[in-house]
Coordinates of C-alpha atoms in Angstrom, one line a residue:
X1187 CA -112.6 52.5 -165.0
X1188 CA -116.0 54.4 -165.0
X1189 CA -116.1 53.3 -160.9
X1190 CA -117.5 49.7 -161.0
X1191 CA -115.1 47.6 -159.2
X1192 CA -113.2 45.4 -161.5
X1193 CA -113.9 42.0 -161.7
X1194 CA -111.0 39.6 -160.1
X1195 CA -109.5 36.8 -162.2
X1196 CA -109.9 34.0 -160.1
X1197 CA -109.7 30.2 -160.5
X1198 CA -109.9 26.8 -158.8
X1199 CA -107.4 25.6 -160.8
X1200 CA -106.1 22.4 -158.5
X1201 CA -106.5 18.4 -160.3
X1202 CA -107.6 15.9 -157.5
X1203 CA -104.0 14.6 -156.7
X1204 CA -103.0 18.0 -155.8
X1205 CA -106.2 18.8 -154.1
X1206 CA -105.9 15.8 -152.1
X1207 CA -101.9 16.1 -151.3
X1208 CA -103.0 20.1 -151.2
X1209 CA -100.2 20.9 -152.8
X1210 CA -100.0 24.1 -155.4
X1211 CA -101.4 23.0 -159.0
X1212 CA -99.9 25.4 -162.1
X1213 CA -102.9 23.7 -164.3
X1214 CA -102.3 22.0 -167.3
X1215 CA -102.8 18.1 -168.7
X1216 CA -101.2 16.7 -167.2
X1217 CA -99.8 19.6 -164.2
X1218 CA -96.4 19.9 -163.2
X1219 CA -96.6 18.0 -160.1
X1220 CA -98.3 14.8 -161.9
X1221 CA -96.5 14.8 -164.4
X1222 CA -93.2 14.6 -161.9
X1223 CA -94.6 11.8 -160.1
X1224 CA -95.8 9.9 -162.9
X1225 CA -99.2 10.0 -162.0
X1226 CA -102.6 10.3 -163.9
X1227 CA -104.2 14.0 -164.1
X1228 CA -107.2 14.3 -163.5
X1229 CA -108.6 18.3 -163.1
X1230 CA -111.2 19.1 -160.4
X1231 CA -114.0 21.4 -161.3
X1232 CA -117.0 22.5 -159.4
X1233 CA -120.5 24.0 -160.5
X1234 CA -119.2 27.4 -160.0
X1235 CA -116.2 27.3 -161.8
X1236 CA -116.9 25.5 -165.0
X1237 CA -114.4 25.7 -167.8
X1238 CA -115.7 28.3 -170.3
X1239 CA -114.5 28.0 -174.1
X1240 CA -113.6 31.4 -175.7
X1241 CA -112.9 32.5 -179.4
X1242 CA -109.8 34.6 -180.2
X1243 CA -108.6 35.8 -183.5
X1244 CA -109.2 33.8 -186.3
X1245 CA -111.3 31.0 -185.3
X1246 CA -109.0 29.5 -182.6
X1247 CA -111.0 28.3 -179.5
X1248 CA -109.3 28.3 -176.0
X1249 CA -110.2 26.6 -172.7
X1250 CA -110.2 28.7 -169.6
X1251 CA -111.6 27.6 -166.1
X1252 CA -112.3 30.9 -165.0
X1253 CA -115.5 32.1 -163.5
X1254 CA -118.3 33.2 -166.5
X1255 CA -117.8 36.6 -165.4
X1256 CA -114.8 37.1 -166.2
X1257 CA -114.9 35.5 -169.6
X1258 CA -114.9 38.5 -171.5
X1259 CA -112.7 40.2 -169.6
X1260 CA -110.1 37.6 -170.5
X1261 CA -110.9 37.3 -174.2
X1262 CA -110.4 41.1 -174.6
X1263 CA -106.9 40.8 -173.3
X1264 CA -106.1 38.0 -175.0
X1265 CA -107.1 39.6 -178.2
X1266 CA -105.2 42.8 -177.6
X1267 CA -102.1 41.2 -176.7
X1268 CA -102.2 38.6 -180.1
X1269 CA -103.0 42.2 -182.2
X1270 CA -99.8 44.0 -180.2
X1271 CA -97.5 42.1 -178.9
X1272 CA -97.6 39.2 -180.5
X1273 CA -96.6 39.9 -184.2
X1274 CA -93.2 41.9 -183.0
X1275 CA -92.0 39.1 -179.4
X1276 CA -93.2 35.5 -181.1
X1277 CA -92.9 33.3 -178.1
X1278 CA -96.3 32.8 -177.0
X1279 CA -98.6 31.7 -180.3
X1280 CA -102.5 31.2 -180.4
X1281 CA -101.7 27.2 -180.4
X1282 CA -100.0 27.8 -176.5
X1283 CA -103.6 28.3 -175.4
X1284 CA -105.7 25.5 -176.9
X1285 CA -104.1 22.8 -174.3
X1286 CA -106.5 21.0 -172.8
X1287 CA -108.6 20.8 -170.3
X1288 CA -107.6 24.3 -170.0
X1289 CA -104.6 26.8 -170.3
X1290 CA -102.1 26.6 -167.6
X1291 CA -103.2 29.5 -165.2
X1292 CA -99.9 31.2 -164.7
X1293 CA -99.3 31.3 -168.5
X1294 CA -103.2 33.1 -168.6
X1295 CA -102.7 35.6 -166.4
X1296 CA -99.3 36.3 -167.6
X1297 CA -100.6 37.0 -170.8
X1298 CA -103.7 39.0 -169.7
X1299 CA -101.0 41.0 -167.1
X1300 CA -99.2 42.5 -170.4
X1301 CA -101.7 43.4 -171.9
X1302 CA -103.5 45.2 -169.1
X1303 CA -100.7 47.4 -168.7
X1304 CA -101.2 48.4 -172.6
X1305 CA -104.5 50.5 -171.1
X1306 CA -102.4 52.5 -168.9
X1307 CA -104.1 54.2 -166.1
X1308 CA -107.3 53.1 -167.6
X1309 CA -107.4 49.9 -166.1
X1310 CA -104.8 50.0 -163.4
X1311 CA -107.0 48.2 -160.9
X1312 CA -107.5 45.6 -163.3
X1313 CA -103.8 45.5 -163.9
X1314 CA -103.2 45.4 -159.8
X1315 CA -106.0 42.6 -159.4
X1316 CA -103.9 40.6 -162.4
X1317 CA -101.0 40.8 -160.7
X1318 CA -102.3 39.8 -157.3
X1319 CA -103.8 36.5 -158.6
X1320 CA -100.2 36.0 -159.7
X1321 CA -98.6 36.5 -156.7
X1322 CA -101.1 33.6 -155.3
X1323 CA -100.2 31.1 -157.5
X1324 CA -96.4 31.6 -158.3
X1325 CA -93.9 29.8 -156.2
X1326 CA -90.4 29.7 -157.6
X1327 CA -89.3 27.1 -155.7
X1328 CA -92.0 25.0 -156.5
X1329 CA -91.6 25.9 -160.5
X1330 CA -87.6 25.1 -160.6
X1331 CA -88.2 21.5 -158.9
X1332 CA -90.8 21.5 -161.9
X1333 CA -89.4 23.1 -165.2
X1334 CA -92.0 23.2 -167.7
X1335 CA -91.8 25.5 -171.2
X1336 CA -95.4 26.8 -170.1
X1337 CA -93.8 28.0 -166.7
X1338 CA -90.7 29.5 -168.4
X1339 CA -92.8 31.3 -171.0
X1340 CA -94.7 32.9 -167.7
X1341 CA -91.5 34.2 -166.5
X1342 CA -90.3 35.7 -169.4
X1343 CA -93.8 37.6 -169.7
X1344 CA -93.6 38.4 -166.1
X1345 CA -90.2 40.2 -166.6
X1346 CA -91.7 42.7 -169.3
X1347 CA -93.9 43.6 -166.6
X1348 CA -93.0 47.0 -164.4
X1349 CA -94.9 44.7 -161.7
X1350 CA -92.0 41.8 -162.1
X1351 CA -89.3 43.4 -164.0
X1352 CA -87.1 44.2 -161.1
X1353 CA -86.7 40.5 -159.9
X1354 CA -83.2 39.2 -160.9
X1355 CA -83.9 36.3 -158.8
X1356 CA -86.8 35.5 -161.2
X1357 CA -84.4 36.5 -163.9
X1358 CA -82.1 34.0 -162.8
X1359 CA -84.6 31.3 -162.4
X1360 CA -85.4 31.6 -166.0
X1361 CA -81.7 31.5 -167.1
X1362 CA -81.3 28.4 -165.3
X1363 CA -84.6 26.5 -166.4
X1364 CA -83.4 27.6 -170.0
X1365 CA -81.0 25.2 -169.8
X1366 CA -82.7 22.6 -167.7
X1367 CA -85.2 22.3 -170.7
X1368 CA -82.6 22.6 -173.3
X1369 CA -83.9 25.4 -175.1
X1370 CA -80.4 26.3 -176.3
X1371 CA -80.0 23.5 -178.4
X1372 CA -79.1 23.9 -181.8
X1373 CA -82.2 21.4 -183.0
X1374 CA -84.4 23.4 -180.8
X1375 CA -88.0 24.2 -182.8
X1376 CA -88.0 27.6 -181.1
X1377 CA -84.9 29.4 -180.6
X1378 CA -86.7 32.7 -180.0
X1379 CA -87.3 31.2 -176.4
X1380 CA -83.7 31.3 -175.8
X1381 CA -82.8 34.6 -177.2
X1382 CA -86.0 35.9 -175.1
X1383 CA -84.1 34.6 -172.2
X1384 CA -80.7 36.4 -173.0
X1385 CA -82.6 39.7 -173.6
X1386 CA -83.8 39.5 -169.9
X1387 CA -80.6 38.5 -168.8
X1388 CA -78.5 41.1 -170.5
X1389 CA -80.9 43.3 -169.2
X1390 CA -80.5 42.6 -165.8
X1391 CA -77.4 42.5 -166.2
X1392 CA -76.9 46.1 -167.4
X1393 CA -79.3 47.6 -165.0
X1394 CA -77.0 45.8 -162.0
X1395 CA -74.1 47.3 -163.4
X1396 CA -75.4 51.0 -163.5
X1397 CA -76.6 50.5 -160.1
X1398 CA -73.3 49.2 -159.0
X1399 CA -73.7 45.6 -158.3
X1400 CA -70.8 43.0 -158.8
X1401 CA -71.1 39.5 -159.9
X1402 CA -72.7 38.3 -162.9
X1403 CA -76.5 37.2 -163.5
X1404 CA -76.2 33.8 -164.9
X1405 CA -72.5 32.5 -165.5
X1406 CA -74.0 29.3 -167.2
X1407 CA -75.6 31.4 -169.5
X1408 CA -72.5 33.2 -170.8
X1409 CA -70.9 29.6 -171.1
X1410 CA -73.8 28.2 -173.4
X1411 CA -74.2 31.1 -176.3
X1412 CA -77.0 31.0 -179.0
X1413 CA -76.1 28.8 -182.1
X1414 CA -78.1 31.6 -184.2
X1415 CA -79.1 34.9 -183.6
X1416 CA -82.3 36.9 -184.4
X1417 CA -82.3 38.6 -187.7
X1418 CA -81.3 42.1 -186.7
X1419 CA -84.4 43.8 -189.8
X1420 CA -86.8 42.6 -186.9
X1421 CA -87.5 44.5 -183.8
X1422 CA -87.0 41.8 -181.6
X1423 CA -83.9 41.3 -183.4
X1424 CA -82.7 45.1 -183.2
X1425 CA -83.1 45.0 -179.7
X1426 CA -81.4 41.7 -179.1
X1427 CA -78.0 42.8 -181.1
X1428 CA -78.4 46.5 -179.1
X1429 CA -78.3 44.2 -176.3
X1430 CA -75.3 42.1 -177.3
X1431 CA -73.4 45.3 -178.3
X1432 CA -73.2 46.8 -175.1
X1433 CA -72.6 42.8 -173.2
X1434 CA -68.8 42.8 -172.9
X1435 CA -69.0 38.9 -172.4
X1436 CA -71.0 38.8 -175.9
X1437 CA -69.3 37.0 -178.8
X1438 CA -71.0 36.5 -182.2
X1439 CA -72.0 32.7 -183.3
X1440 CA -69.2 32.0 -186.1
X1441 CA -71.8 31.0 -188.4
X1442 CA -73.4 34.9 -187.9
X1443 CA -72.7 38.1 -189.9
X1444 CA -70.6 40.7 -188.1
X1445 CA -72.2 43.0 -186.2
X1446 CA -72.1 46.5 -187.7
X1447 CA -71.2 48.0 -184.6
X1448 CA -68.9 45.6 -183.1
X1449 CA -68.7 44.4 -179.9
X1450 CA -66.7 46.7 -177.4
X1451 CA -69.6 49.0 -177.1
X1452 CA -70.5 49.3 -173.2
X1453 CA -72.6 51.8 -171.4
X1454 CA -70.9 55.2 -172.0
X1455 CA -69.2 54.1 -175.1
X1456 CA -70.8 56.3 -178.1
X1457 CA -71.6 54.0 -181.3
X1458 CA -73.4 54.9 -184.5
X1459 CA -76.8 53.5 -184.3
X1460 CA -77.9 54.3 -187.7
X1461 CA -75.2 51.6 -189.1
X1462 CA -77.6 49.1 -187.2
X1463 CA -81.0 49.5 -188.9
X1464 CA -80.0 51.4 -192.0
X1465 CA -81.4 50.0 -194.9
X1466 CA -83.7 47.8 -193.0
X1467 CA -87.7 47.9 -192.5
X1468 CA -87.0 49.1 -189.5
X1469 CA -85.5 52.6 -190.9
X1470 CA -89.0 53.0 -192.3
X1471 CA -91.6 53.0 -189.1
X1472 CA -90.7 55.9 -187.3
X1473 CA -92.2 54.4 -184.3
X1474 CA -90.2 51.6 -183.8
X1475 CA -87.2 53.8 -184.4
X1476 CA -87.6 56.1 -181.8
X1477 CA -88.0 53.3 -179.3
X1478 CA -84.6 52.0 -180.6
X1479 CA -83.1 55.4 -180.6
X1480 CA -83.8 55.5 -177.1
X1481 CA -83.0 52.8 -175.8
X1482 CA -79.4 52.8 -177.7
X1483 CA -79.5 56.2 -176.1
X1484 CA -79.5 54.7 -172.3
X1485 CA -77.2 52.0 -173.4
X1486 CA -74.4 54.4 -174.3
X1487 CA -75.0 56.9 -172.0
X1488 CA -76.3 59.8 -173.7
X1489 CA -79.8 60.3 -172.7
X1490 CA -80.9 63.9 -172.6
X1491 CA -83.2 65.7 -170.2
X1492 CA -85.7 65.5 -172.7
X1493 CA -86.0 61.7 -173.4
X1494 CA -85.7 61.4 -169.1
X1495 CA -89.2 63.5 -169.4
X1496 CA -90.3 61.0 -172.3
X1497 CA -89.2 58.2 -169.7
X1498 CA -91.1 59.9 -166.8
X1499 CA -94.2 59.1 -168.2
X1500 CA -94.2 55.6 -167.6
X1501 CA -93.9 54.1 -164.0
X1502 CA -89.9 53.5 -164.1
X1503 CA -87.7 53.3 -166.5
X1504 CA -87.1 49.9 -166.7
X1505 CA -90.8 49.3 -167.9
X1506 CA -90.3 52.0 -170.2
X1507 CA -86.8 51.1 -171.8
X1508 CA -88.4 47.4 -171.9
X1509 CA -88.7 46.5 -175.6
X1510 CA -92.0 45.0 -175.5
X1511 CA -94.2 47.0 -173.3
X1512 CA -93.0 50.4 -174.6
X1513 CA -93.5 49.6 -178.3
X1514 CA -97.1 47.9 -177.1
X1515 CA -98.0 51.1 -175.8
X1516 CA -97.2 53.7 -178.6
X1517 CA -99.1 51.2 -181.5
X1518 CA -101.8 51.4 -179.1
X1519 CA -101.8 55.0 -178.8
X1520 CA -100.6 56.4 -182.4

């Protein structure tokens, strides 16, 4: 990055109650921790660390208590990720960051963290300084006493992250605070949050298998299946059902169309992936086809020394078979 130092995202993000108990504030009004106790919220800022308002996409303002600095450091992310990511993995909208008095820091940076990584190389120290900050302020123990939809929207990010993706604990964690905050229920308003979570599950899932671990990731997740499904013209969708195909513990919802390529498929069983987008939108965007393609490729077992060297430019290959961050980074670079 043209050899300035990158500036840090940092924040003095603690309310007075936590300040004074000094215990770890996740932000928000009211926090976690207040909220828990049933006490009033009341955030802590000091001359230096004022909370800056900031204008992304079309005419929605956000509150941010982040140094002035790095202001527009932050809004560039935040515009990059709501132009990328956004309009294909719909669980964070523009409304998530207009709480008040400002966003909830993990959330921020977990945002910001995504779209980083969408640069590449070209802002890898930014990317590293992100993911520090995170490290600071995340405590899993702390976040399952205190489920919140904010703190399980940062864990899902984190997981498309080559940074975070590796953490089945986290993976777990999410899976289990799912639940706690019934996102699974049929009367849910977002049921994308849900089938977000069973994408990193299945995930983990499959990666533990191929590296010969026993035991499965989340047993209670297996017991409490998705009333609905994603549409399968989406991409989010495509990738859920790819998913589901090759989860032996997957059955369908009964109110759900059959899946084209049934259910037996696991990794090394050969199915026809054209019967899954045929016909579709998808068939038409070459891009997001070849991202299917290849990741239906390492499901069934039939990559080729070729797509490993496609692979090989990424990090690992679990950042680059991951859904979100692979398609972010070829509509950024076509």
């Amino acid at each position: 990055m043209d050899g300035k130092p990158t500036k840090r995202l940092r924040t003095s993000i603690a309310c007075k109650k936590c300040r004074a108990s000094k215990q770890r504030c996740e932000g928000g009004n009211p926090c976690s921790n207040c909220s828990h106790r049933g006490l009033q919220c009341e955030p802590e800022r000091t001359p230096q660390h004022r909370a800056h308002s900031a204008q992304i996409g079309d005419n929605y303002e956000i509150q941010f208590d982040l140094p002035l600095v790095a202001r527009a450091i932050t809004t560039k992310l935040l515009d990059r990720y709501f132009a990328v990511i956004a309009p294909h993995w719909r669980i964070i909208e523009k409304e998530d960051l207009q709480q008040t008095p400002y966003v909830p820091p993990l959330l921020l940076r977990s945002i910001c963290l995504l779209s980083a990584h969408l640069a590449g190389t070209a802002e890898k120290d930014l990317t590293e300084n992100i993911a520090e900050s995170i490290r600071q302020c995340f405590d899993a123990h702390e976040m399952l006493c205190l489920p919140t939809v904010s703190s399980f929207k940062s864990m899902i990010l984190l997981l498309a992250s080559p940074l975070f993706s590796q953490s089945s604990i986290m993976t777990a964690s999410a899976c289990r605070m799912a639940l706690t905050l019934g996102l699974h229920r049929p009367q849910h308003p977002h049921p994308e949050l849900y089938w977000s979570c069973i994408v990193a599950a299945r995930w983990q899932a499959l990666k533990r298998s191929q590296n010969g671990a026993v035991g499965r990731l989340c047993f209670d997740l297996e017991k409490t299946p998705p009333e609905t499904e994603p549409d399968r013209n989406s991409f989010f969708g495509a990738i859920y059902h790819l998913l589901a195909a090759a989860d032996p513990n997957h059955t369908a919802p009964e109110n759900s169309i059959p899946h084209p390529i049934g259910t037996e498929m696991s990794p090394g069983y050969p199915f026809k992936f054209g019967n899954l987008i045929r016909g579709s939108t998808l068939e038409q965007n070459p891009t997001l086809y070849s991202l299917l393609d290849l990741l239906q490729k390492y499901l069934s077992g039939s990559l080729s020394e070729a797509d490993t060297a496609i692979m090989d430019v990424q990090r690992s290959l679990a950042f680059e078979l991951n859904p979100f961050n692979q398609l972010s980074r070829v509509s950024m670079l076509r």
